[in-house]
Tab-separated table of C-alpha atoms in Angstrom:
chain	number	residue	atom	x	y	z
A	1	GLN	CA	-38.853	24.560	-23.384
A	2	VAL	CA	-39.679	27.562	-21.255
A	3	GLN	CA	-37.141	29.604	-19.354
A	4	LEU	CA	-38.359	31.576	-16.353
A	5	VAL	CA	-36.383	34.388	-14.777
A	6	GLU	CA	-37.586	35.982	-11.550
A	7	SER	CA	-36.640	39.355	-10.191
A	8	GLY	CA	-37.827	41.820	-7.590
A	9	GLY	CA	-37.052	40.060	-4.348
A	10	GLY	CA	-35.332	41.786	-1.496
A	11	SER	CA	-35.616	42.883	2.103
A	12	VAL	CA	-38.522	44.910	3.400
A	13	GLN	CA	-39.988	45.833	6.747
A	14	ALA	CA	-43.242	44.341	7.918
A	15	GLY	CA	-46.168	46.206	6.416
A	16	GLY	CA	-44.244	47.036	3.278
A	17	SER	CA	-44.714	45.887	-0.312
A	18	LEU	CA	-42.741	44.167	-3.015
A	19	ARG	CA	-43.480	43.238	-6.599
A	20	LEU	CA	-41.936	40.128	-8.066
A	21	SER	CA	-41.570	39.664	-11.799
A	22	CYS	CA	-41.211	36.498	-13.841
A	23	GLU	CA	-40.260	36.785	-17.479
A	24	ALA	CA	-40.889	33.754	-19.655
A	25	SER	CA	-39.031	32.922	-22.836
A	26	GLY	CA	-38.964	29.976	-25.176
A	27	SER	CA	-42.281	28.358	-25.989
A	28	PRO	CA	-45.357	30.544	-26.594
A	29	TYR	CA	-46.226	32.131	-23.298
A	30	ASN	CA	-50.002	31.871	-23.566
A	31	ARG	CA	-49.973	28.079	-23.736
A	32	TYR	CA	-49.308	27.785	-20.040
A	33	CYS	CA	-50.610	28.294	-16.574
A	34	MET	CA	-48.217	30.545	-14.693
A	35	GLY	CA	-47.891	30.864	-10.986
A	36	TRP	CA	-45.872	31.420	-7.877
A	37	PHE	CA	-44.759	29.141	-5.089
A	38	ARG	CA	-42.769	29.896	-1.975
A	39	GLN	CA	-40.573	27.919	0.349
A	40	ALA	CA	-39.565	29.029	3.813
A	41	PRO	CA	-36.515	27.490	5.503
A	42	GLY	CA	-37.289	24.007	6.753
A	43	LYS	CA	-40.717	23.962	5.138
A	44	GLU	CA	-42.274	22.535	2.015
A	45	ARG	CA	-42.720	24.532	-1.156
A	46	ASP	CA	-46.279	25.884	-1.189
A	47	TRP	CA	-48.417	27.167	-4.014
A	48	VAL	CA	-49.165	30.894	-3.691
A	49	ALA	CA	-51.123	31.998	-6.749
A	50	SER	CA	-51.718	31.158	-10.384
A	51	ILE	CA	-53.032	32.748	-13.550
A	52	ASN	CA	-54.321	31.366	-16.818
A	53	THR	CA	-52.337	33.408	-19.329
A	54	ASP	CA	-55.044	32.954	-21.950
A	55	THR	CA	-58.138	33.902	-19.937
A	56	GLY	CA	-56.533	35.895	-17.117
A	57	SER	CA	-58.338	33.791	-14.518
A	58	GLN	CA	-56.562	33.977	-11.161
A	59	ALA	CA	-56.440	31.846	-8.045
A	60	TYR	CA	-54.865	32.398	-4.646
A	61	ALA	CA	-53.994	30.492	-1.535
A	62	ASP	CA	-56.753	31.321	0.941
A	63	SER	CA	-54.384	32.769	3.532
A	64	LEU	CA	-52.987	35.280	1.021
A	65	LYS	CA	-56.176	36.592	-0.560
A	66	GLY	CA	-56.447	40.326	-0.258
A	67	ARG	CA	-52.720	40.875	0.231
A	68	PHE	CA	-51.192	39.254	-2.870
A	69	THR	CA	-52.186	39.907	-6.470
A	70	ILE	CA	-51.012	38.029	-9.539
A	71	SER	CA	-51.130	39.782	-12.881
A	72	GLN	CA	-49.629	39.545	-16.331
A	73	ASP	CA	-48.347	41.607	-19.201
A	74	ASN	CA	-48.718	39.415	-22.253
A	75	ALA	CA	-46.786	41.823	-24.441
A	76	LYS	CA	-43.776	41.279	-22.181
A	77	ASN	CA	-44.400	37.574	-21.470
A	78	THR	CA	-44.202	38.522	-17.816
A	79	VAL	CA	-46.172	37.564	-14.737
A	80	TYR	CA	-46.098	39.665	-11.594
A	81	LEU	CA	-46.810	39.048	-7.943
A	82	GLN	CA	-47.698	42.178	-6.021
A	83	MET	CA	-47.287	41.574	-2.305
A	84	ASN	CA	-48.728	44.097	0.128
A	85	SER	CA	-48.914	44.309	3.918
A	86	LEU	CA	-46.017	41.899	4.147
A	87	LYS	CA	-45.506	39.909	7.324
A	88	GLU	CA	-42.469	38.164	8.745
A	89	ASP	CA	-44.181	34.864	7.878
A	90	ASP	CA	-43.958	35.821	4.196
A	91	THR	CA	-40.189	35.436	4.354
A	92	ALA	CA	-39.299	32.732	1.844
A	93	GLU	CA	-37.708	31.920	-1.464
A	94	TYR	CA	-40.295	32.657	-4.135
A	95	TYR	CA	-40.386	30.585	-7.299
A	96	CYS	CA	-42.105	31.220	-10.581
A	97	ALA	CA	-43.578	28.181	-12.302
A	98	ALA	CA	-45.206	27.259	-15.592
A	99	GLY	CA	-47.471	24.316	-16.200
A	100	SER	CA	-49.694	22.860	-18.858
A	101	ARG	CA	-53.248	24.107	-18.878
A	102	SER	CA	-55.818	21.668	-17.547
A	103	TYR	CA	-59.609	21.472	-17.541
A	104	ARG	CA	-59.253	21.278	-13.764
A	105	GLY	CA	-57.723	24.737	-13.632
A	106	CYS	CA	-54.324	26.255	-13.259
A	107	ARG	CA	-54.084	25.708	-9.529
A	108	HIS	CA	-54.510	21.988	-9.999
A	109	SER	CA	-52.074	21.952	-12.891
A	110	LEU	CA	-49.352	23.701	-10.917
A	111	GLU	CA	-49.921	21.887	-7.640
A	112	SER	CA	-49.684	18.620	-9.535
A	113	GLY	CA	-46.207	19.589	-10.619
A	114	PRO	CA	-45.128	22.416	-12.892
A	115	ASN	CA	-43.307	21.708	-16.101
A	116	TYR	CA	-40.840	24.511	-15.489
A	117	TRP	CA	-39.380	26.401	-12.550
A	118	GLY	CA	-37.527	29.639	-12.200
A	119	GLN	CA	-34.390	29.919	-10.122
A	120	GLY	CA	-36.123	31.644	-7.221
A	121	THR	CA	-35.883	35.045	-5.616
A	122	GLN	CA	-35.518	35.673	-1.895
A	123	VAL	CA	-38.000	37.784	0.025
A	124	THR	CA	-37.098	38.731	3.579
A	125	VAL	CA	-39.548	40.576	5.801
A	126	SER	CA	-38.266	41.982	9.070
A	127	SER	CA	-40.059	43.524	12.022
């Protein structure tokens, strides 16, 4: 079992930045792919970014490359999502997720269905 607790959401003006944190507890952290999803009102939950906690390999949704950065602090069992140049379209509930590692990569593993979800943290970007 893995427990995921997100923090760092909030309200920010367009062009601003936020950093989300996701602390994992329970099973050994470096067994998993970790990542972030987001869900805007009335829309599906979309994959945002992922990281292989063993190798550090990262992947991003194409539309977010250059603005979002996923990183990790293995000593703290924590994954971060740094979000810069935020836009109103980034407004959503952001969810941390953990999934089993796969030879097809962490993106595939998480998009196929994470094993664990966090409770979500709201990000609101206003003009």
